[in-house]
Amino acid sequence: MTHSSQLSMVSFPPCKINLGLHIIRKRGDGFHDLETCFYPVPWTDILEIIPSDILSFTTSGAAIPGNDADNLCLKAYHLLQKDFNLAPVKIHLHKIIPTGAGLGGGSADAAHTIRLLSTVFQLNLSVEKMMAYAAHLGSDCAFFIQDTPMMGTGRGEILQPASLSLKGKYLVLIKPPVHVSTAEAYAGISPAQPAMPLQQILETYALADWRHVVKNDFEESVFKKYPAIADLKDTFYQHGAIYASMSGSGASVFGIFERDVTMAIPEGYTSWKGLLS
């Protein structure tokens, strides 16, 4: 059994936004082929792993839907435990990133569990090995093994570095009190090959032009069903956003600004703002 020489480890799993999201085709396995650019955002949860006599998982902060036993952090532990016979740990997750928001918070928590376990138990897992484990847990999990912008293809798990930076730009993220299920979002999609690959669009057009050319394919059907989400995108542009979009399959919307901006946040809405790095 592998024991730890560490007392505890703390990590801060970030969320992500999608800069463009094309749903290209439905696959035989029920997933969809897509292309997107994942960009890390420093709105974080807090994850702590402590060696323990028994395996336990506890949470605080925002409520997490579903059973604790189904949480991706525990699934990540069991995945590594099969290969490395890990000693028990206490995993505590303080949840801040809203769930059902299209921000990948649960995926980030799972990926950071893998990262922390590798450190706590001195497994010395390579980035590639950790990404392979993460890909088992969810389509966008592998992105969170590294803290850099990535182009995602396949179902989101095939990653390569993205050559773009929003460093110094101001991001505002707002989630209305609406839950969009991923299945529901995909049900409204007609997959199609885009006229220009997303990576080429992002490399060809300046940020100022993105609002005309960088699309999230989920927006059309989700906006029809949930006008509050569509209204947020309009509000960002009214406040001078260079680019605004729904993230993932919703329900959060983000705006990219040149400078700090003050916006009134309606009651029941969750928000974050800060500088991108």
PDB file of C-alpha atoms in Angstrom:
ATOM      1  CA  MET A   1       0.000   0.000   0.000  1.00  0.00           C
ATOM      2  CA  THR A   2       1.319   3.422  -0.938  1.00  0.00           C
ATOM      3  CA  HIS A   3       1.573   5.773   2.049  1.00  0.00           C
ATOM      4  CA  SER A   4       2.015   9.501   2.014  1.00  0.00           C
ATOM      5  CA  SER A   5       4.821  11.528   3.468  1.00  0.00           C
ATOM      6  CA  GLN A   6       2.672  14.661   3.284  1.00  0.00           C
ATOM      7  CA  LEU A   7       0.257  15.894   5.952  1.00  0.00           C
ATOM      8  CA  SER A   8      -2.177  17.536   3.570  1.00  0.00           C
ATOM      9  CA  MET A   9      -2.391  19.184   0.186  1.00  0.00           C
ATOM     10  CA  VAL A  10      -4.655  21.987  -0.983  1.00  0.00           C
ATOM     11  CA  SER A  11      -5.462  22.900  -4.578  1.00  0.00           C
ATOM     12  CA  PHE A  12      -7.619  25.541  -6.239  1.00  0.00           C
ATOM     13  CA  PRO A  13      -9.420  24.007  -9.251  1.00  0.00           C
ATOM     14  CA  PRO A  14     -10.317  26.809 -11.713  1.00  0.00           C
ATOM     15  CA  CYS A  15     -13.186  26.937 -14.158  1.00  0.00           C
ATOM     16  CA  LYS A  16     -13.081  27.462 -17.912  1.00  0.00           C
ATOM     17  CA  ILE A  17     -14.863  29.371 -20.623  1.00  0.00           C
ATOM     18  CA  ASN A  18     -15.320  28.245 -24.215  1.00  0.00           C
ATOM     19  CA  LEU A  19     -14.075  30.641 -26.880  1.00  0.00           C
ATOM     20  CA  GLY A  20     -16.210  29.293 -29.719  1.00  0.00           C
ATOM     21  CA  LEU A  21     -17.887  25.891 -29.727  1.00  0.00           C
ATOM     22  CA  HIS A  22     -18.745  24.004 -32.917  1.00  0.00           C
ATOM     23  CA  ILE A  23     -20.707  20.751 -32.788  1.00  0.00           C
ATOM     24  CA  ILE A  24     -19.538  19.000 -35.931  1.00  0.00           C
ATOM     25  CA  ARG A  25     -21.139  15.530 -35.991  1.00  0.00           C
ATOM     26  CA  LYS A  26     -22.839  12.895 -33.868  1.00  0.00           C
ATOM     27  CA  ARG A  27     -20.665   9.827 -33.357  1.00  0.00           C
ATOM     28  CA  GLY A  28     -21.532   6.161 -33.249  1.00  0.00           C
ATOM     29  CA  ASP A  29     -20.819   6.038 -29.501  1.00  0.00           C
ATOM     30  CA  GLY A  30     -23.499   8.644 -28.757  1.00  0.00           C
ATOM     31  CA  PHE A  31     -21.006  11.462 -28.166  1.00  0.00           C
ATOM     32  CA  HIS A  32     -20.484  14.390 -30.525  1.00  0.00           C
ATOM     33  CA  ASP A  33     -17.326  15.535 -32.276  1.00  0.00           C
ATOM     34  CA  LEU A  34     -16.725  19.166 -31.476  1.00  0.00           C
ATOM     35  CA  GLU A  35     -14.109  21.873 -31.656  1.00  0.00           C
ATOM     36  CA  THR A  36     -13.626  24.537 -29.020  1.00  0.00           C
ATOM     37  CA  CYS A  37     -11.004  26.640 -27.302  1.00  0.00           C
ATOM     38  CA  PHE A  38     -10.898  26.095 -23.545  1.00  0.00           C
ATOM     39  CA  TYR A  39      -9.593  29.078 -21.589  1.00  0.00           C
ATOM     40  CA  PRO A  40      -8.833  28.831 -17.840  1.00  0.00           C
ATOM     41  CA  VAL A  41     -10.502  31.341 -15.500  1.00  0.00           C
ATOM     42  CA  PRO A  42      -9.275  31.905 -11.910  1.00  0.00           C
ATOM     43  CA  TRP A  43     -12.725  31.494 -10.321  1.00  0.00           C
ATOM     44  CA  THR A  44     -11.870  28.483  -8.190  1.00  0.00           C
ATOM     45  CA  ASP A  45     -13.127  25.801  -5.853  1.00  0.00           C
ATOM     46  CA  ILE A  46     -10.913  24.686  -2.945  1.00  0.00           C
ATOM     47  CA  LEU A  47      -9.858  21.043  -2.743  1.00  0.00           C
ATOM     48  CA  GLU A  48      -8.004  19.448   0.178  1.00  0.00           C
ATOM     49  CA  ILE A  49      -6.675  15.908   0.429  1.00  0.00           C
ATOM     50  CA  ILE A  50      -5.423  14.546   3.767  1.00  0.00           C
ATOM     51  CA  PRO A  51      -4.148  11.003   4.476  1.00  0.00           C
ATOM     52  CA  SER A  52      -6.694   9.231   6.682  1.00  0.00           C
ATOM     53  CA  ASP A  53      -7.565   5.880   8.237  1.00  0.00           C
ATOM     54  CA  ILE A  54     -10.730   5.631   6.142  1.00  0.00           C
ATOM     55  CA  LEU A  55     -11.715   7.045   2.770  1.00  0.00           C
ATOM     56  CA  SER A  56     -14.127   9.958   3.147  1.00  0.00           C
ATOM     57  CA  PHE A  57     -15.485  12.745   0.987  1.00  0.00           C
ATOM     58  CA  THR A  58     -17.070  15.886   2.418  1.00  0.00           C
ATOM     59  CA  THR A  59     -18.233  19.155   0.908  1.00  0.00           C
ATOM     60  CA  SER A  60     -18.992  22.697   1.999  1.00  0.00           C
ATOM     61  CA  GLY A  61     -19.987  25.874   0.225  1.00  0.00           C
ATOM     62  CA  ALA A  62     -22.503  25.726  -2.617  1.00  0.00           C
ATOM     63  CA  ALA A  63     -24.738  22.654  -2.772  1.00  0.00           C
ATOM     64  CA  ILE A  64     -23.680  19.959  -5.250  1.00  0.00           C
ATOM     65  CA  PRO A  65     -26.518  18.016  -6.936  1.00  0.00           C
ATOM     66  CA  GLY A  66     -26.513  14.214  -6.752  1.00  0.00           C
ATOM     67  CA  ASN A  67     -25.029  11.743  -4.294  1.00  0.00           C
ATOM     68  CA  ASP A  68     -21.570  12.277  -2.806  1.00  0.00           C
ATOM     69  CA  ALA A  69     -20.746   8.682  -3.819  1.00  0.00           C
ATOM     70  CA  ASP A  70     -21.108   9.707  -7.485  1.00  0.00           C
ATOM     71  CA  ASN A  71     -18.860  12.756  -7.174  1.00  0.00           C
ATOM     72  CA  LEU A  72     -16.064  12.914  -9.746  1.00  0.00           C
ATOM     73  CA  CYS A  73     -13.452  13.523  -7.015  1.00  0.00           C
ATOM     74  CA  LEU A  74     -14.212  10.108  -5.520  1.00  0.00           C
ATOM     75  CA  LYS A  75     -14.298   8.543  -8.987  1.00  0.00           C
ATOM     76  CA  ALA A  76     -10.842  10.011  -9.616  1.00  0.00           C
ATOM     77  CA  TYR A  77      -9.548   8.471  -6.371  1.00  0.00           C
ATOM     78  CA  HIS A  78     -10.979   5.030  -7.236  1.00  0.00           C
ATOM     79  CA  LEU A  79      -9.526   5.239 -10.746  1.00  0.00           C
ATOM     80  CA  LEU A  80      -6.003   5.765  -9.401  1.00  0.00           C
ATOM     81  CA  GLN A  81      -6.531   3.430  -6.449  1.00  0.00           C
ATOM     82  CA  LYS A  82      -7.042   0.507  -8.850  1.00  0.00           C
ATOM     83  CA  ASP A  83      -3.586   1.031 -10.345  1.00  0.00           C
ATOM     84  CA  PHE A  84      -1.622   2.213  -7.313  1.00  0.00           C
ATOM     85  CA  ASN A  85      -3.324   0.642  -4.258  1.00  0.00           C
ATOM     86  CA  LEU A  86      -3.502   4.055  -2.587  1.00  0.00           C
ATOM     87  CA  ALA A  87      -3.959   4.412   1.162  1.00  0.00           C
ATOM     88  CA  PRO A  88      -7.255   6.008   2.281  1.00  0.00           C
ATOM     89  CA  VAL A  89      -7.605   9.794   2.229  1.00  0.00           C
ATOM     90  CA  LYS A  90     -10.051  12.417   3.395  1.00  0.00           C
ATOM     91  CA  ILE A  91     -11.130  14.570   0.446  1.00  0.00           C
ATOM     92  CA  HIS A  92     -12.810  17.874   1.242  1.00  0.00           C
ATOM     93  CA  LEU A  93     -14.260  20.037  -1.524  1.00  0.00           C
ATOM     94  CA  HIS A  94     -15.357  23.600  -0.847  1.00  0.00           C
ATOM     95  CA  LYS A  95     -17.643  24.409  -3.783  1.00  0.00           C
ATOM     96  CA  ILE A  96     -17.670  27.951  -5.157  1.00  0.00           C
ATOM     97  CA  ILE A  97     -17.944  27.536  -8.953  1.00  0.00           C
ATOM     98  CA  PRO A  98     -21.659  27.165  -9.784  1.00  0.00           C
ATOM     99  CA  THR A  99     -22.807  23.790 -11.116  1.00  0.00           C
ATOM    100  CA  GLY A 100     -24.785  23.387 -14.340  1.00  0.00           C
ATOM    101  CA  ALA A 101     -23.102  26.537 -15.600  1.00  0.00           C
ATOM    102  CA  GLY A 102     -21.033  25.359 -18.576  1.00  0.00           C
ATOM    103  CA  LEU A 103     -17.879  26.203 -16.639  1.00  0.00           C
ATOM    104  CA  GLY A 104     -16.473  22.703 -16.096  1.00  0.00           C
ATOM    105  CA  GLY A 105     -16.215  23.042 -12.322  1.00  0.00           C
ATOM    106  CA  GLY A 106     -16.842  19.354 -11.609  1.00  0.00           C
ATOM    107  CA  SER A 107     -14.323  18.347 -14.268  1.00  0.00           C
ATOM    108  CA  ALA A 108     -11.751  20.703 -12.740  1.00  0.00           C
ATOM    109  CA  ASP A 109     -12.310  19.176  -9.297  1.00  0.00           C
ATOM    110  CA  ALA A 110     -11.740  15.672 -10.724  1.00  0.00           C
ATOM    111  CA  ALA A 111      -8.583  16.691 -12.608  1.00  0.00           C
ATOM    112  CA  HIS A 112      -7.159  18.419  -9.541  1.00  0.00           C
ATOM    113  CA  THR A 113      -7.906  15.326  -7.450  1.00  0.00           C
ATOM    114  CA  ILE A 114      -5.667  13.383  -9.850  1.00  0.00           C
ATOM    115  CA  ARG A 115      -2.996  16.095  -9.644  1.00  0.00           C
ATOM    116  CA  LEU A 116      -3.097  16.195  -5.835  1.00  0.00           C
ATOM    117  CA  LEU A 117      -3.069  12.400  -5.448  1.00  0.00           C
ATOM    118  CA  SER A 118      -0.016  12.214  -7.693  1.00  0.00           C
ATOM    119  CA  THR A 119       1.726  14.721  -5.416  1.00  0.00           C
ATOM    120  CA  VAL A 120       0.499  13.377  -2.061  1.00  0.00           C
ATOM    121  CA  PHE A 121       1.503   9.806  -2.908  1.00  0.00           C
ATOM    122  CA  GLN A 122       4.571  10.806  -4.946  1.00  0.00           C
ATOM    123  CA  LEU A 123       3.334   8.890  -7.981  1.00  0.00           C
ATOM    124  CA  ASN A 124       5.301  11.150 -10.339  1.00  0.00           C
ATOM    125  CA  LEU A 125       2.607  10.824 -12.997  1.00  0.00           C
ATOM    126  CA  SER A 126       3.430  12.560 -16.268  1.00  0.00           C
ATOM    127  CA  VAL A 127       1.076  15.207 -17.642  1.00  0.00           C
ATOM    128  CA  GLU A 128       0.143  12.782 -20.439  1.00  0.00           C
ATOM    129  CA  LYS A 129      -0.665   9.995 -17.964  1.00  0.00           C
ATOM    130  CA  MET A 130      -2.772  12.321 -15.803  1.00  0.00           C
ATOM    131  CA  MET A 131      -4.613  13.547 -18.904  1.00  0.00           C
ATOM    132  CA  ALA A 132      -5.348   9.941 -19.896  1.00  0.00           C
ATOM    133  CA  TYR A 133      -6.853   9.238 -16.459  1.00  0.00           C
ATOM    134  CA  ALA A 134      -8.835  12.479 -16.579  1.00  0.00           C
ATOM    135  CA  ALA A 135     -10.277  11.679 -20.024  1.00  0.00           C
ATOM    136  CA  HIS A 136     -11.938   8.606 -18.452  1.00  0.00           C
ATOM    137  CA  LEU A 137     -13.896  10.846 -16.096  1.00  0.00           C
ATOM    138  CA  GLY A 138     -15.375  13.409 -18.487  1.00  0.00           C
ATOM    139  CA  SER A 139     -15.003  15.033 -21.869  1.00  0.00           C
ATOM    140  CA  ASP A 140     -13.374  18.246 -20.616  1.00  0.00           C
ATOM    141  CA  CYS A 141     -11.549  16.819 -17.564  1.00  0.00           C
ATOM    142  CA  ALA A 142      -8.197  16.441 -19.320  1.00  0.00           C
ATOM    143  CA  PHE A 143      -8.066  20.186 -20.030  1.00  0.00           C
ATOM    144  CA  PHE A 144      -7.718  20.933 -16.300  1.00  0.00           C
ATOM    145  CA  ILE A 145      -4.530  18.868 -15.885  1.00  0.00           C
ATOM    146  CA  GLN A 146      -2.659  21.883 -17.284  1.00  0.00           C
ATOM    147  CA  ASP A 147      -3.388  25.549 -16.657  1.00  0.00           C
ATOM    148  CA  THR A 148      -3.102  26.868 -20.201  1.00  0.00           C
ATOM    149  CA  PRO A 149      -5.503  27.627 -23.091  1.00  0.00           C
ATOM    150  CA  MET A 150      -6.153  24.568 -25.253  1.00  0.00           C
ATOM    151  CA  MET A 151      -7.907  23.714 -28.490  1.00  0.00           C
ATOM    152  CA  GLY A 152     -10.201  20.764 -27.838  1.00  0.00           C
ATOM    153  CA  THR A 153     -11.410  18.324 -30.495  1.00  0.00           C
ATOM    154  CA  GLY A 154     -12.944  14.836 -30.460  1.00  0.00           C
ATOM    155  CA  ARG A 155     -15.453  15.010 -27.600  1.00  0.00           C
ATOM    156  CA  GLY A 156     -13.225  17.662 -26.022  1.00  0.00           C
ATOM    157  CA  GLU A 157     -10.549  15.325 -24.717  1.00  0.00           C
ATOM    158  CA  ILE A 158      -8.103  15.668 -27.657  1.00  0.00           C
ATOM    159  CA  LEU A 159      -6.100  18.733 -26.710  1.00  0.00           C
ATOM    160  CA  GLN A 160      -3.363  20.882 -28.173  1.00  0.00           C
ATOM    161  CA  PRO A 161      -2.017  24.240 -26.937  1.00  0.00           C
ATOM    162  CA  ALA A 162      -3.901  27.279 -28.265  1.00  0.00           C
ATOM    163  CA  SER A 163      -1.763  30.153 -29.451  1.00  0.00           C
ATOM    164  CA  LEU A 164      -3.858  32.972 -28.046  1.00  0.00           C
ATOM    165  CA  SER A 165      -3.758  35.059 -24.897  1.00  0.00           C
ATOM    166  CA  LEU A 166      -6.331  37.241 -23.161  1.00  0.00           C
ATOM    167  CA  LYS A 167      -3.777  38.304 -20.537  1.00  0.00           C
ATOM    168  CA  GLY A 168      -4.710  41.660 -19.059  1.00  0.00           C
ATOM    169  CA  LYS A 169      -8.288  41.550 -20.337  1.00  0.00           C
ATOM    170  CA  TYR A 170     -11.100  41.821 -17.815  1.00  0.00           C
ATOM    171  CA  LEU A 171     -13.612  38.984 -17.625  1.00  0.00           C
ATOM    172  CA  VAL A 172     -17.096  39.123 -16.158  1.00  0.00           C
ATOM    173  CA  LEU A 173     -18.985  35.834 -15.712  1.00  0.00           C
ATOM    174  CA  ILE A 174     -22.656  35.712 -14.753  1.00  0.00           C
ATOM    175  CA  LYS A 175     -24.886  32.685 -14.229  1.00  0.00           C
ATOM    176  CA  PRO A 176     -28.647  33.242 -14.074  1.00  0.00           C
ATOM    177  CA  PRO A 177     -30.756  31.037 -11.765  1.00  0.00           C
ATOM    178  CA  VAL A 178     -31.409  28.634 -14.657  1.00  0.00           C
ATOM    179  CA  HIS A 179     -30.164  25.062 -15.147  1.00  0.00           C
ATOM    180  CA  VAL A 180     -29.516  23.813 -18.675  1.00  0.00           C
ATOM    181  CA  SER A 181     -28.850  20.075 -18.790  1.00  0.00           C
ATOM    182  CA  THR A 182     -26.178  19.005 -21.263  1.00  0.00           C
ATOM    183  CA  ALA A 183     -28.583  16.456 -22.794  1.00  0.00           C
ATOM    184  CA  GLU A 184     -31.186  19.183 -23.287  1.00  0.00           C
ATOM    185  CA  ALA A 185     -28.625  21.466 -24.945  1.00  0.00           C
ATOM    186  CA  TYR A 186     -27.473  18.741 -27.348  1.00  0.00           C
ATOM    187  CA  ALA A 187     -31.106  17.899 -28.208  1.00  0.00           C
ATOM    188  CA  GLY A 188     -31.453  21.342 -29.818  1.00  0.00           C
ATOM    189  CA  ILE A 189     -28.343  20.996 -31.994  1.00  0.00           C
ATOM    190  CA  SER A 190     -28.052  20.193 -35.693  1.00  0.00           C
ATOM    191  CA  PRO A 191     -24.373  19.206 -36.080  1.00  0.00           C
ATOM    192  CA  ALA A 192     -22.615  20.806 -39.052  1.00  0.00           C
ATOM    193  CA  GLN A 193     -19.111  21.271 -40.419  1.00  0.00           C
ATOM    194  CA  PRO A 194     -18.183  24.966 -40.017  1.00  0.00           C
ATOM    195  CA  ALA A 195     -17.045  26.965 -43.053  1.00  0.00           C
ATOM    196  CA  MET A 196     -13.732  27.652 -41.285  1.00  0.00           C
ATOM    197  CA  PRO A 197     -12.150  25.599 -38.472  1.00  0.00           C
ATOM    198  CA  LEU A 198     -12.311  27.372 -35.114  1.00  0.00           C
ATOM    199  CA  GLN A 199      -8.547  27.405 -34.635  1.00  0.00           C
ATOM    200  CA  GLN A 200      -8.181  29.206 -37.973  1.00  0.00           C
ATOM    201  CA  ILE A 201     -10.889  31.721 -36.995  1.00  0.00           C
ATOM    202  CA  LEU A 202      -9.162  32.507 -33.688  1.00  0.00           C
ATOM    203  CA  GLU A 203      -5.783  32.901 -35.427  1.00  0.00           C
ATOM    204  CA  THR A 204      -7.162  34.971 -38.332  1.00  0.00           C
ATOM    205  CA  TYR A 205      -9.469  37.440 -36.616  1.00  0.00           C
ATOM    206  CA  ALA A 206      -8.679  40.069 -33.995  1.00  0.00           C
ATOM    207  CA  LEU A 207     -10.541  39.952 -30.688  1.00  0.00           C
ATOM    208  CA  ALA A 208     -12.534  43.022 -31.787  1.00  0.00           C
ATOM    209  CA  ASP A 209     -13.999  40.976 -34.668  1.00  0.00           C
ATOM    210  CA  TRP A 210     -14.860  37.841 -32.658  1.00  0.00           C
ATOM    211  CA  ARG A 211     -18.445  38.906 -31.999  1.00  0.00           C
ATOM    212  CA  HIS A 212     -19.156  38.450 -35.716  1.00  0.00           C
ATOM    213  CA  VAL A 213     -17.286  35.191 -36.335  1.00  0.00           C
ATOM    214  CA  VAL A 214     -16.722  33.198 -33.090  1.00  0.00           C
ATOM    215  CA  LYS A 215     -19.904  31.211 -32.430  1.00  0.00           C
ATOM    216  CA  ASN A 216     -21.191  28.845 -29.758  1.00  0.00           C
ATOM    217  CA  ASP A 217     -23.531  26.427 -31.560  1.00  0.00           C
ATOM    218  CA  PHE A 218     -25.567  25.840 -28.388  1.00  0.00           C
ATOM    219  CA  GLU A 219     -26.692  29.460 -28.152  1.00  0.00           C
ATOM    220  CA  GLU A 220     -29.443  29.429 -30.771  1.00  0.00           C
ATOM    221  CA  SER A 221     -31.610  26.723 -29.190  1.00  0.00           C
ATOM    222  CA  VAL A 222     -30.720  27.531 -25.549  1.00  0.00           C
ATOM    223  CA  PHE A 223     -31.483  31.253 -25.993  1.00  0.00           C
ATOM    224  CA  LYS A 224     -34.941  30.404 -27.396  1.00  0.00           C
ATOM    225  CA  LYS A 225     -35.750  28.289 -24.385  1.00  0.00           C
ATOM    226  CA  TYR A 226     -34.127  30.521 -21.749  1.00  0.00           C
ATOM    227  CA  PRO A 227     -34.470  34.216 -22.684  1.00  0.00           C
ATOM    228  CA  ALA A 228     -32.682  35.239 -19.441  1.00  0.00           C
ATOM    229  CA  ILE A 229     -29.453  33.754 -20.854  1.00  0.00           C
ATOM    230  CA  ALA A 230     -29.857  35.612 -24.169  1.00  0.00           C
ATOM    231  CA  ASP A 231     -30.545  38.849 -22.253  1.00  0.00           C
ATOM    232  CA  LEU A 232     -27.231  38.519 -20.420  1.00  0.00           C
ATOM    233  CA  LYS A 233     -25.288  38.419 -23.676  1.00  0.00           C
ATOM    234  CA  ASP A 234     -27.075  41.586 -24.851  1.00  0.00           C
ATOM    235  CA  THR A 235     -26.367  43.260 -21.496  1.00  0.00           C
ATOM    236  CA  PHE A 236     -22.638  42.560 -21.817  1.00  0.00           C
ATOM    237  CA  TYR A 237     -22.527  44.223 -25.229  1.00  0.00           C
ATOM    238  CA  GLN A 238     -24.533  47.192 -23.888  1.00  0.00           C
ATOM    239  CA  HIS A 239     -21.814  47.591 -21.233  1.00  0.00           C
ATOM    240  CA  GLY A 240     -19.055  47.668 -23.851  1.00  0.00           C
ATOM    241  CA  ALA A 241     -17.852  44.059 -24.004  1.00  0.00           C
ATOM    242  CA  ILE A 242     -15.416  43.328 -26.832  1.00  0.00           C
ATOM    243  CA  TYR A 243     -16.792  39.801 -26.992  1.00  0.00           C
ATOM    244  CA  ALA A 244     -19.573  38.000 -25.138  1.00  0.00           C
ATOM    245  CA  SER A 245     -20.790  34.413 -25.327  1.00  0.00           C
ATOM    246  CA  MET A 246     -22.510  31.643 -23.451  1.00  0.00           C
ATOM    247  CA  SER A 247     -19.950  29.206 -22.044  1.00  0.00           C
ATOM    248  CA  GLY A 248     -20.303  25.531 -22.942  1.00  0.00           C
ATOM    249  CA  SER A 249     -23.929  24.420 -22.939  1.00  0.00           C
ATOM    250  CA  GLY A 250     -24.878  27.188 -20.473  1.00  0.00           C
ATOM    251  CA  ALA A 251     -26.246  28.628 -18.352  1.00  0.00           C
ATOM    252  CA  SER A 252     -23.413  31.088 -17.670  1.00  0.00           C
ATOM    253  CA  VAL A 253     -22.477  33.915 -20.014  1.00  0.00           C
ATOM    254  CA  PHE A 254     -19.205  35.839 -20.067  1.00  0.00           C
ATOM    255  CA  GLY A 255     -18.048  39.185 -21.354  1.00  0.00           C
ATOM    256  CA  ILE A 256     -14.470  40.174 -22.183  1.00  0.00           C
ATOM    257  CA  PHE A 257     -13.663  43.837 -21.524  1.00  0.00           C
ATOM    258  CA  GLU A 258     -10.649  46.125 -21.901  1.00  0.00           C
ATOM    259  CA  ARG A 259     -11.093  47.398 -18.333  1.00  0.00           C
ATOM    260  CA  ASP A 260     -13.034  46.800 -15.126  1.00  0.00           C
ATOM    261  CA  VAL A 261     -16.764  47.304 -15.522  1.00  0.00           C
ATOM    262  CA  THR A 262     -19.564  47.713 -12.993  1.00  0.00           C
ATOM    263  CA  MET A 263     -22.764  45.835 -13.737  1.00  0.00           C
ATOM    264  CA  ALA A 264     -25.837  45.415 -11.565  1.00  0.00           C
ATOM    265  CA  ILE A 265     -26.228  41.710 -10.769  1.00  0.00           C
ATOM    266  CA  PRO A 266     -29.884  40.692 -10.291  1.00  0.00           C
ATOM    267  CA  GLU A 267     -30.854  38.793  -7.156  1.00  0.00           C
ATOM    268  CA  GLY A 268     -30.378  35.043  -7.512  1.00  0.00           C
ATOM    269  CA  TYR A 269     -27.648  35.427 -10.145  1.00  0.00           C
ATOM    270  CA  THR A 270     -24.079  34.260  -9.420  1.00  0.00           C
ATOM    271  CA  SER A 271     -21.138  36.272 -10.718  1.00  0.00           C
ATOM    272  CA  TRP A 272     -17.362  36.597 -10.817  1.00  0.00           C
ATOM    273  CA  LYS A 273     -15.081  39.182 -12.353  1.00  0.00           C
ATOM    274  CA  GLY A 274     -11.352  39.609 -12.567  1.00  0.00           C
ATOM    275  CA  LEU A 275      -8.258  39.885 -14.723  1.00  0.00           C
ATOM    276  CA  LEU A 276      -7.276  37.058 -17.019  1.00  0.00           C
ATOM    277  CA  SER A 277      -3.707  35.774 -17.081  1.00  0.00           C
TER     278      SER A 277
END
